[in-house]
mmCIF file of C-alpha atoms in Angstrom:
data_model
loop_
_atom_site.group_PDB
_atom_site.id
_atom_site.type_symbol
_atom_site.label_atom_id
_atom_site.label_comp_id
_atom_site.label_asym_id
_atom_site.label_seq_id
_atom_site.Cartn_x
_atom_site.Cartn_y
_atom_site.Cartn_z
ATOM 1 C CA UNK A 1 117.666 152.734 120.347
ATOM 2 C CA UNK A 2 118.774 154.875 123.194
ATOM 3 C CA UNK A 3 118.668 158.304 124.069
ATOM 4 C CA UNK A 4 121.267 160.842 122.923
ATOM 5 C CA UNK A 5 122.712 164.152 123.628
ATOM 6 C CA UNK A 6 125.939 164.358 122.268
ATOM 7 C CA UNK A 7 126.027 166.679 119.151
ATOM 8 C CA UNK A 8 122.550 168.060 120.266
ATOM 9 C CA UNK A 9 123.991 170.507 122.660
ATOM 10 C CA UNK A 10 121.176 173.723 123.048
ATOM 11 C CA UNK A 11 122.297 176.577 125.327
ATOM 12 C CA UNK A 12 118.586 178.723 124.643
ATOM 13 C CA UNK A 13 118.840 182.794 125.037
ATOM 14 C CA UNK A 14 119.864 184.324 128.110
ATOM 15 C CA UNK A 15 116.109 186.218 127.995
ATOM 16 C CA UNK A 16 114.488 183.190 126.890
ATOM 17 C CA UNK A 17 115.380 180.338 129.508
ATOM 18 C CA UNK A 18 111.602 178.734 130.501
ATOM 19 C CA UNK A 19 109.877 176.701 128.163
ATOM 20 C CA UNK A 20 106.911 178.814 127.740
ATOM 21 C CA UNK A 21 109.320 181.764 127.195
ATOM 22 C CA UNK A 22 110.743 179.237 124.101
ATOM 23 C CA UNK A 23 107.340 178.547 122.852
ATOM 24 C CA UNK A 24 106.187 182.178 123.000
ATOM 25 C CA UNK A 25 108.563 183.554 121.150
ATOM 26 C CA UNK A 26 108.917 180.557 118.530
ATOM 27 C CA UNK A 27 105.167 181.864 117.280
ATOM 28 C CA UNK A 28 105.545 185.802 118.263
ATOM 29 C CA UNK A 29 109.255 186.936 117.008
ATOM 30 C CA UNK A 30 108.873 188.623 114.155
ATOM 31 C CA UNK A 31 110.521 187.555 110.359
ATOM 32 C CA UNK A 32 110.407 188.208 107.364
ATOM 33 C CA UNK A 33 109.471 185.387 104.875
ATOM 34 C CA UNK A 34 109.996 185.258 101.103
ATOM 35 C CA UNK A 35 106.680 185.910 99.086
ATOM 36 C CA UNK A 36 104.854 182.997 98.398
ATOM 37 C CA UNK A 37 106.148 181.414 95.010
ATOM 38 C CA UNK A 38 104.838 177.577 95.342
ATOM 39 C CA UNK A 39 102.876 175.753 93.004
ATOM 40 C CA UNK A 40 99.811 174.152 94.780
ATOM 41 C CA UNK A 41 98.763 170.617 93.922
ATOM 42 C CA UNK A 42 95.498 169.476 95.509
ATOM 43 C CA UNK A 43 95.556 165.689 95.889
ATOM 44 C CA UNK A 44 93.012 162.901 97.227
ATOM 45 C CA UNK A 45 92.791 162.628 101.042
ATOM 46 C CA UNK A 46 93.829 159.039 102.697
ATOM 47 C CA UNK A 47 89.859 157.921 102.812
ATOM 48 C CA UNK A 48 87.792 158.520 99.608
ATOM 49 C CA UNK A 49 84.557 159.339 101.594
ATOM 50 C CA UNK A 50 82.227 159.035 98.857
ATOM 51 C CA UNK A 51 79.563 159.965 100.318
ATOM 52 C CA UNK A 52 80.740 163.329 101.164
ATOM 53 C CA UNK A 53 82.168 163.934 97.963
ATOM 54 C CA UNK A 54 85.705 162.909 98.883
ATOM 55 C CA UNK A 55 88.255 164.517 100.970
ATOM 56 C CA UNK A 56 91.648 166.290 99.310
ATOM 57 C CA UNK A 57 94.701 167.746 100.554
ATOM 58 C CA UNK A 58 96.735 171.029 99.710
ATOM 59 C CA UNK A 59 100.254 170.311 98.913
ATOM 60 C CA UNK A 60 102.484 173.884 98.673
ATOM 61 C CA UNK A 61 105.514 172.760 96.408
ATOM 62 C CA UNK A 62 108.428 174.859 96.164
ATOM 63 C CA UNK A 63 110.850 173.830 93.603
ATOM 64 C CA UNK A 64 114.222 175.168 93.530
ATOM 65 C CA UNK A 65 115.049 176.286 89.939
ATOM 66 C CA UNK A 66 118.204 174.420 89.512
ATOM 67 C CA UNK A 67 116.590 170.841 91.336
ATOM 68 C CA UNK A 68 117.375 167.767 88.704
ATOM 69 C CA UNK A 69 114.492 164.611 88.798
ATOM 70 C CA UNK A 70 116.816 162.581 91.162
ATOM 71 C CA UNK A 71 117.345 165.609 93.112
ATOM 72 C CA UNK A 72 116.126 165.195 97.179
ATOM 73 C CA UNK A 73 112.407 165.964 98.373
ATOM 74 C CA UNK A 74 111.358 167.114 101.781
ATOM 75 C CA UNK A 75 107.710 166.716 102.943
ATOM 76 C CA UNK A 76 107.013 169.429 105.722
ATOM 77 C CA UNK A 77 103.847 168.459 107.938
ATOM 78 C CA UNK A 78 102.498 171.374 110.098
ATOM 79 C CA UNK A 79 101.396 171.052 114.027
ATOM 80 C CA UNK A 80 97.882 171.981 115.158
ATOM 81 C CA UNK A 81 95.954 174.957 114.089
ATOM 82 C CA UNK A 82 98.905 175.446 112.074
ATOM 83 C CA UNK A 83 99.363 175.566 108.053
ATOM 84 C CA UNK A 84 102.085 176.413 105.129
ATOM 85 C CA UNK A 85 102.360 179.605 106.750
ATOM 86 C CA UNK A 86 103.220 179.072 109.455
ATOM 87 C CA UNK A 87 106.753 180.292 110.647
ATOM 88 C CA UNK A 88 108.598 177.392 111.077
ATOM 89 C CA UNK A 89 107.515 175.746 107.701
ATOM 90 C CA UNK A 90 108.005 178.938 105.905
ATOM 91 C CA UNK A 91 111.658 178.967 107.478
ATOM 92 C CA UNK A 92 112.492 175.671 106.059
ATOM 93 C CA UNK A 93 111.295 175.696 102.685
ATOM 94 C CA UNK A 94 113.618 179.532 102.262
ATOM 95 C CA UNK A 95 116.303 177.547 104.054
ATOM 96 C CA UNK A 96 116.305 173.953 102.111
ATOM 97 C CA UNK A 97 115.284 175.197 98.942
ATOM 98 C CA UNK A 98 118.131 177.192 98.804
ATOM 99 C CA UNK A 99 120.236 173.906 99.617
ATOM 100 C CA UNK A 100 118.677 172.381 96.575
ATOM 101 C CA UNK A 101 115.721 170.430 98.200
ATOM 102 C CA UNK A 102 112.677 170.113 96.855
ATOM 103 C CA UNK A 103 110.363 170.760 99.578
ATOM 104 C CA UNK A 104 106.273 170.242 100.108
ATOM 105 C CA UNK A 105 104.376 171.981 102.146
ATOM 106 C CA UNK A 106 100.981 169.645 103.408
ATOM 107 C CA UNK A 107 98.237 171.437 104.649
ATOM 108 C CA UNK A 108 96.007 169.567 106.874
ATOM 109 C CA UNK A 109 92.501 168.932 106.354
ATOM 110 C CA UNK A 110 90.733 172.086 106.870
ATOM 111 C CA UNK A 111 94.000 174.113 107.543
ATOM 112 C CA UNK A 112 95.718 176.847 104.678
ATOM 113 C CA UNK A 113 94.476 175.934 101.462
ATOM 114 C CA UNK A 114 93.179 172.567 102.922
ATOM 115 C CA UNK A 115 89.955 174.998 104.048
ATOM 116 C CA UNK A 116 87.209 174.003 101.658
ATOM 117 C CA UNK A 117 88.322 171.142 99.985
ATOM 118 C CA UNK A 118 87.772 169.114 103.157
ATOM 119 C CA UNK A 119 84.758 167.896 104.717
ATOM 120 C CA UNK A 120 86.638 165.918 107.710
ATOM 121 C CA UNK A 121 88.643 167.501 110.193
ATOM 122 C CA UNK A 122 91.968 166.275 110.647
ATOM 123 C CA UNK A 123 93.469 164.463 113.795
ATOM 124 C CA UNK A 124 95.924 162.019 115.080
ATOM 125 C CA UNK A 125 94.987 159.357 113.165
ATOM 126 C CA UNK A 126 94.942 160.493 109.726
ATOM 127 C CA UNK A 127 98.684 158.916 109.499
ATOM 128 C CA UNK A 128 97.080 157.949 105.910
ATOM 129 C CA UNK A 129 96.708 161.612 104.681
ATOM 130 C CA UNK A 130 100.788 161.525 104.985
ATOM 131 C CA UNK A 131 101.236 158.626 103.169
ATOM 132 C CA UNK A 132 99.043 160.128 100.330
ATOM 133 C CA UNK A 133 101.123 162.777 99.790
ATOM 134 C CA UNK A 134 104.223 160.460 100.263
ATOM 135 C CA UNK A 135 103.262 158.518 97.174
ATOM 136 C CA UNK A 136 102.118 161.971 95.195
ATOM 137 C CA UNK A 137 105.429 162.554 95.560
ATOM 138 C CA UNK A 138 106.794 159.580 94.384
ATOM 139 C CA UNK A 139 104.022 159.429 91.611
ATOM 140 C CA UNK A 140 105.688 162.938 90.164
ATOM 141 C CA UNK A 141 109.303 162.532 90.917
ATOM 142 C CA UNK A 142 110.092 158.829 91.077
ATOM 143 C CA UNK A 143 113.627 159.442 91.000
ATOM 144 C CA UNK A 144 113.737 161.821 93.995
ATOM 145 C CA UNK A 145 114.597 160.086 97.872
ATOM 146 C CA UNK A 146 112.015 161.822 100.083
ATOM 147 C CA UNK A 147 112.119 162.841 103.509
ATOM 148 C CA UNK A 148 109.111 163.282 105.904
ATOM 149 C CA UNK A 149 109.859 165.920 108.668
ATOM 150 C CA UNK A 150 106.689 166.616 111.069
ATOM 151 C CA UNK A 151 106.040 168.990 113.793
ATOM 152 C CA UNK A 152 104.051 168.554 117.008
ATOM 153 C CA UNK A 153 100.856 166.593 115.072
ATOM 154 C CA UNK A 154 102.880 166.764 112.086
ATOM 155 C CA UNK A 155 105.047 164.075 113.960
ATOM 156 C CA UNK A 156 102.521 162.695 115.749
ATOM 157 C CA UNK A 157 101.097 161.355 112.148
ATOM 158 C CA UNK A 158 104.288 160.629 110.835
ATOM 159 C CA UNK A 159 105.317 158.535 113.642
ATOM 160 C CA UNK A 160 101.667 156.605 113.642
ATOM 161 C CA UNK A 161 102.343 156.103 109.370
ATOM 162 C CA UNK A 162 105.447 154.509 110.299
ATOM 163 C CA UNK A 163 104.225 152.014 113.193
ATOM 164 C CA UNK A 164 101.176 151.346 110.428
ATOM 165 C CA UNK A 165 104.015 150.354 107.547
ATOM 166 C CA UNK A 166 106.228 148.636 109.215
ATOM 167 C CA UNK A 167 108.856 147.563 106.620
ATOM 168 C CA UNK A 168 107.244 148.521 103.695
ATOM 169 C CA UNK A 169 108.344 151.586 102.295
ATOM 170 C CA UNK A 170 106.090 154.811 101.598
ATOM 171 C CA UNK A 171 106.295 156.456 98.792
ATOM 172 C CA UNK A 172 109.754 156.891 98.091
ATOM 173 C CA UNK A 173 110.835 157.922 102.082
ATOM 174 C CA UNK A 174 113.945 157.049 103.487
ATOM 175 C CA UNK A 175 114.100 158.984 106.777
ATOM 176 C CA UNK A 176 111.951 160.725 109.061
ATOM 177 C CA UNK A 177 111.895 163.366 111.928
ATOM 178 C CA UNK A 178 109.195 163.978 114.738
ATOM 179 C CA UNK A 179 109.840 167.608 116.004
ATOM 180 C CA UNK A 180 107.728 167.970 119.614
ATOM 181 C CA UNK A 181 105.220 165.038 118.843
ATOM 182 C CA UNK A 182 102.509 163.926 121.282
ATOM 183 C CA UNK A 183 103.172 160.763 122.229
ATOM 184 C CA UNK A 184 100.629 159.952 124.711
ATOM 185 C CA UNK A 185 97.769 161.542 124.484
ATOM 186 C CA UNK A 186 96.430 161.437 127.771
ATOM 187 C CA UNK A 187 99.700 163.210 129.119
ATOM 188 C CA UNK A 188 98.531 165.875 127.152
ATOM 189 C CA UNK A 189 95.205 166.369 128.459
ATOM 190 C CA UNK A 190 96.551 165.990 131.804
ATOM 191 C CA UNK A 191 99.593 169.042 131.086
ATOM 192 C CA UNK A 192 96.055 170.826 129.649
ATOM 193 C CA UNK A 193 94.473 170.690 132.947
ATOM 194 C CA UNK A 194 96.887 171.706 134.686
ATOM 195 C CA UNK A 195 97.726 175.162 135.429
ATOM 196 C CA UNK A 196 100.706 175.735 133.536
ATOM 197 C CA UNK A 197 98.431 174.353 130.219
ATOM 198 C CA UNK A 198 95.007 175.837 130.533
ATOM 199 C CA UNK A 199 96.412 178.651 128.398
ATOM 200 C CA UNK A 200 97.280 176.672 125.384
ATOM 201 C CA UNK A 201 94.121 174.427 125.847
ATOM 202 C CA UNK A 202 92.149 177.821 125.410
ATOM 203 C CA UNK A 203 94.545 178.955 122.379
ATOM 204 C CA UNK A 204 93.676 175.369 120.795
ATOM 205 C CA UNK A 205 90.401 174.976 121.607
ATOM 206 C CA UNK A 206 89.822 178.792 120.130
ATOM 207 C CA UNK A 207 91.732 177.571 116.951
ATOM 208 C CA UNK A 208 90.203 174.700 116.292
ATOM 209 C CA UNK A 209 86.452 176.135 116.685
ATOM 210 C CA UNK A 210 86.936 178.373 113.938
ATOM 211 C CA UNK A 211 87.941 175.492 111.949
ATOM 212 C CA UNK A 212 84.852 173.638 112.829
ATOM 213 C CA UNK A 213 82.657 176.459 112.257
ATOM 214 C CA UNK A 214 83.643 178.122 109.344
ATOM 215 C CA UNK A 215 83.391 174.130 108.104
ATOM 216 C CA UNK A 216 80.074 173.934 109.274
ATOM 217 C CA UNK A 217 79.046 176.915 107.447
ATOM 218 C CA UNK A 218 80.627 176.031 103.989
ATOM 219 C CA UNK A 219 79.212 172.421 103.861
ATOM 220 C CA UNK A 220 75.870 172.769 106.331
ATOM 221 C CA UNK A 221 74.653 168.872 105.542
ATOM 222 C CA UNK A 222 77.268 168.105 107.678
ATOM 223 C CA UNK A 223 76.806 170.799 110.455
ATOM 224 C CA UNK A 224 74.098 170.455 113.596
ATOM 225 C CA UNK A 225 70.773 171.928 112.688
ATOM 226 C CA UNK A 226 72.056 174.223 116.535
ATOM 227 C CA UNK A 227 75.110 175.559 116.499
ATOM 228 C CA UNK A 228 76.632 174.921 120.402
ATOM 229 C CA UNK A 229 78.509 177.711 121.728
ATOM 230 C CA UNK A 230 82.220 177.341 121.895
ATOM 231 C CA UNK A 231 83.328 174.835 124.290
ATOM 232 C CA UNK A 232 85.578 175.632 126.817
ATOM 233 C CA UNK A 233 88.090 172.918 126.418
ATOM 234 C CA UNK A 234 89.806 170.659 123.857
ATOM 235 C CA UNK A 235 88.819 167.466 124.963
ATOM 236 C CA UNK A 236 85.152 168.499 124.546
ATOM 237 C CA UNK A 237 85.837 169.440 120.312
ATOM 238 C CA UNK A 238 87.458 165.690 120.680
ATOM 239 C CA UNK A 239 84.223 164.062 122.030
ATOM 240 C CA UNK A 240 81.476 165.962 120.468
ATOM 241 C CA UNK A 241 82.867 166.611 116.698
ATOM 242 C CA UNK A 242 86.557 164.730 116.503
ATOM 243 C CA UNK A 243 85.707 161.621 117.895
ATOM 244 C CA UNK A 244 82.245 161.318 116.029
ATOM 245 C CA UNK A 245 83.934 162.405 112.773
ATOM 246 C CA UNK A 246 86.666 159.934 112.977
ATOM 247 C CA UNK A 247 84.495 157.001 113.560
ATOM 248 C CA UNK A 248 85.451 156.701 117.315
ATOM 249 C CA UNK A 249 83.124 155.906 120.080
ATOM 250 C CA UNK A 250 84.454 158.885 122.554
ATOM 251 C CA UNK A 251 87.751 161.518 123.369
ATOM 252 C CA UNK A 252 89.252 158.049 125.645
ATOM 253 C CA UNK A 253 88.778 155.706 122.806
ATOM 254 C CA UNK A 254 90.319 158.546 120.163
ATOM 255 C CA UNK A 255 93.196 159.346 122.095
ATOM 256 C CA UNK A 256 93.652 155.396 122.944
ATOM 257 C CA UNK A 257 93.428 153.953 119.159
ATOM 258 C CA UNK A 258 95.471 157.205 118.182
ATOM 259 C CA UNK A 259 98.002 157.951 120.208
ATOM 260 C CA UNK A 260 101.714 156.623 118.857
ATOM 261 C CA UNK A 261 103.289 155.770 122.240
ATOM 262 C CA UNK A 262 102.266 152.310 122.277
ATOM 263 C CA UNK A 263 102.856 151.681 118.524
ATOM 264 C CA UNK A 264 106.657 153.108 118.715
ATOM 265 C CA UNK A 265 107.874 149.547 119.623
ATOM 266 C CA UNK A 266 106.485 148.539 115.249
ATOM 267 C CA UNK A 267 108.553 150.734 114.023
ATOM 268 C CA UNK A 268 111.785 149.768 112.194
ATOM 269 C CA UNK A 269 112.060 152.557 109.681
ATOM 270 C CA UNK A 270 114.480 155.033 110.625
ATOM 271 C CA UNK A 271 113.231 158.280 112.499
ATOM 272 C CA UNK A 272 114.215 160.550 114.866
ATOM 273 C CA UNK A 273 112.627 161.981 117.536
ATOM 274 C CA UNK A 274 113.394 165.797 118.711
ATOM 275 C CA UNK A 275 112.115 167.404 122.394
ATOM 276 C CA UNK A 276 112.289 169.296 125.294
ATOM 277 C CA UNK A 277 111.951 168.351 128.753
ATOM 278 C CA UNK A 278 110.510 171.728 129.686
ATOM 279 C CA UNK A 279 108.242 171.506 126.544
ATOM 280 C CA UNK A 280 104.919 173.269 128.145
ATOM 281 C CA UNK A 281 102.401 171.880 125.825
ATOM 282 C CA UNK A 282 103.631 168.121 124.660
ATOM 283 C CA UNK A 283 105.123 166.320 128.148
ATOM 284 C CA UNK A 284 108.284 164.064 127.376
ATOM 285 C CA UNK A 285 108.379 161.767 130.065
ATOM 286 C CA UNK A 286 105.776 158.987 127.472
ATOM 287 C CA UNK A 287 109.048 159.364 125.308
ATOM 288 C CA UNK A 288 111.125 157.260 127.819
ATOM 289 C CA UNK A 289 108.175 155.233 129.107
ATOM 290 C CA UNK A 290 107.653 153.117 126.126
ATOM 291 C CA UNK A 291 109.403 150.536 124.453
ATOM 292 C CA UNK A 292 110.876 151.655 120.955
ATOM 293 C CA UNK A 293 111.238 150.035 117.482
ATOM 294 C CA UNK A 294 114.875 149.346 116.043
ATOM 295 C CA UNK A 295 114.109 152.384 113.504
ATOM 296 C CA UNK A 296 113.310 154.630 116.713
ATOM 297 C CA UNK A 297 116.202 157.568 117.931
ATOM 298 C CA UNK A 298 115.304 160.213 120.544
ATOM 299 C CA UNK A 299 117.302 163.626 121.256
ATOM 300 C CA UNK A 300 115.776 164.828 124.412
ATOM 301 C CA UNK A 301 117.103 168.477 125.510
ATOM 302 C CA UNK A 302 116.794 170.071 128.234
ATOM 303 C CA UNK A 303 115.375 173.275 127.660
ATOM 304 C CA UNK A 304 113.625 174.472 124.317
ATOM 305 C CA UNK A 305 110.044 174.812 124.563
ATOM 306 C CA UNK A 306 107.501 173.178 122.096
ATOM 307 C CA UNK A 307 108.437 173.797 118.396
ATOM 308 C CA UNK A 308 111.326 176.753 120.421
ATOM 309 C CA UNK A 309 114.866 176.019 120.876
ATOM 310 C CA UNK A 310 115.827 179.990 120.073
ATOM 311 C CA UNK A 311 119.266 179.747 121.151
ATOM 312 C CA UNK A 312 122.651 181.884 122.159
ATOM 313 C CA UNK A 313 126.169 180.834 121.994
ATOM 314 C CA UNK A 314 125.738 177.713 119.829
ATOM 315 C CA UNK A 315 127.555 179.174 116.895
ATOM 316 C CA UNK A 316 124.644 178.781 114.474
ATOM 317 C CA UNK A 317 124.366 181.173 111.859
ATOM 318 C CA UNK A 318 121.863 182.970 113.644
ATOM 319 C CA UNK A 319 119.522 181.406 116.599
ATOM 320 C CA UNK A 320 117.197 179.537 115.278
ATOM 321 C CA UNK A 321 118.891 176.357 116.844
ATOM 322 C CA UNK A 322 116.455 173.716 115.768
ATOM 323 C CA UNK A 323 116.658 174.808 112.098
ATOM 324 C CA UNK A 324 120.247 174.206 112.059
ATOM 325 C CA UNK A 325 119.847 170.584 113.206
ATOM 326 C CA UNK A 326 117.289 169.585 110.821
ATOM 327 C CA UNK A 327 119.736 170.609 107.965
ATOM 328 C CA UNK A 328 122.592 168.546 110.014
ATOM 329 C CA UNK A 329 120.172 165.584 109.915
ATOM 330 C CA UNK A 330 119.476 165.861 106.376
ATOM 331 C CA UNK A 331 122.713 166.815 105.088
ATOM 332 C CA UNK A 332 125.242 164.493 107.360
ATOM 333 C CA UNK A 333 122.242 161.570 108.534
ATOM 334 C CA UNK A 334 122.474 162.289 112.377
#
């Protein structure tokens, strides 16, 4: 399907017009969040691993105390070093639980509440881990429609789940959303190396070896008898402990069997696709380069950052612009 802007019109803060300005503030602004009230389910992982004692996944449900079994569910996926806390899944369960949905917060392997119950990191191919908590989901509440809403990896996996299923249906989903997802993973190493991106390849790569580590630690079978230093970039976690984890032969033939660019053309389920052009971290030109599935939409703005779009003038109710729109898309369908 083609691109559209209509009805997707983002006019960002007059103090916050570049895209790393967006993505900045998106993590640093300060808010106050609701205390925690969830109930946490953990749940199998995608891949048993019996000989590691079997993965399993944190799910963070928030129930709203007047939500009926056929009520709506909403299944929040996190980005990258990111978890239940994080700001913009804490916004939208306060926001759609108090517009009745039921939502669930999925911690990643190794992220949140995921830390310890996990012997395999996460990455872009654990699609699968999505679709297990897709069909908890629909295990509990049968009668509940479900919707999967993913940011940065979040909708990197979703999109991947969907190009795996095809037509058959997860769970009990009927739409999704990919908020910022990585399409091609190579054009992300690439924005990484270049000047503008060495900063978030440091921030990730800093992240992500405190995962590892503090992983290594808790389960040592599974840890080198040295412990390297911390690499200096991402790609090198990817070849020397993502890539070997996941089964993959190196970081090229992760990112290749991984990536969802060239998959997007499978997919007939409905989703929709949400970025920036001057996204910093996750480049948007792969969006237009590949062909797309009849279940594929894309809203490419402008300006916004990666997981930004803090607004001005777009008569929200305050500016948190892209929150808005994912009510709109739940509430009205586009």
């Amino acid at each position: 399907m083609p691109v559209r802007t209509e009805h997707w019109k983002f006019r960002p803060h007059l103090l916050l017009r570049g895209g790393h300005l967006q993505t900045f503030a998106a993590v640093y602004l300060p808010r106050k969040h609701a205390p925690y009230g969830a109930k946490l389910h953990f749940i199998q992982a995608d891949d048993v691993a019996p000989e590691l004692g079997g993965d399993r996944l944190a799910l963070h449900d928030d129930c709203p105390e007047d939500w009926q079994p056929n009520g709506p569910s909403v299944l929040l996926v996190h980005g990258l070093a990111g978890c239940h806390t994080s700001a913009y899944m804490c916004r939208m369960a306060e926001r759609l639980t108090a517009r009745g949905y039921r939502v669930f917060r999925m911690d990643m392997r190794g992220c949140g509440a995921g830390e310890g119950i996990a012997k395999l990191p996460t990455h872009c191919g654990r699609s699968g881990d999505v679709a297990a908590a897709l069909r908890f989901i629909a295990t509990e509440h049968p009668e509940s429609p479900t919707y999967a809403i993913g940011f940065s990896l979040g909708g990197c996996l979703t999109l991947n789940l969907l190009a795996e299923a095809e037509e058959q249906r997860v769970g009990n989903l009927v739409r999704s959303l990919a908020i910022c997802p990585p399409i091609d993973l190579f054009a992300v190493e690439r924005r990484f190396d270049s000047r503008g991106g060495r900063a978030y390849d440091k921030f990730f790569t800093f992240k992500l070896w405190q995962q590892i580590t503090a992983r290594w630690a808790r389960y040592p079978e599974i840890a080198p008898a040295v412990i390297p230093p911390q690499p200096k970039r991402l790609r090198q976690i990817d070849e020397t402990v993502t890539a070997p984890s996941g089964g993959f032969a190196s970081a090229d033939d992760y990112y290749t069997k991984t990536q969802p660019g060239p998959k997007l053309h499978r997919i007939s389920q409905p989703v929709l696709i949400i970025a920036a052009e001057d996204d910093p971290v996750v480049p948007t030109a792969p969006l237009l380069e590949y062909d797309r599935g009849p279940g594929v939409e894309a809203v490419i703005v402008p300006r916004g950052g990666h997981l930004g779009f803090i607004g001005g003038g777009n008569g929200d109710p305050d500016r948190r612009w892209l929150d808005w729109r994912i009510i709109e898309w739940l509430e009205t369908g586009h």
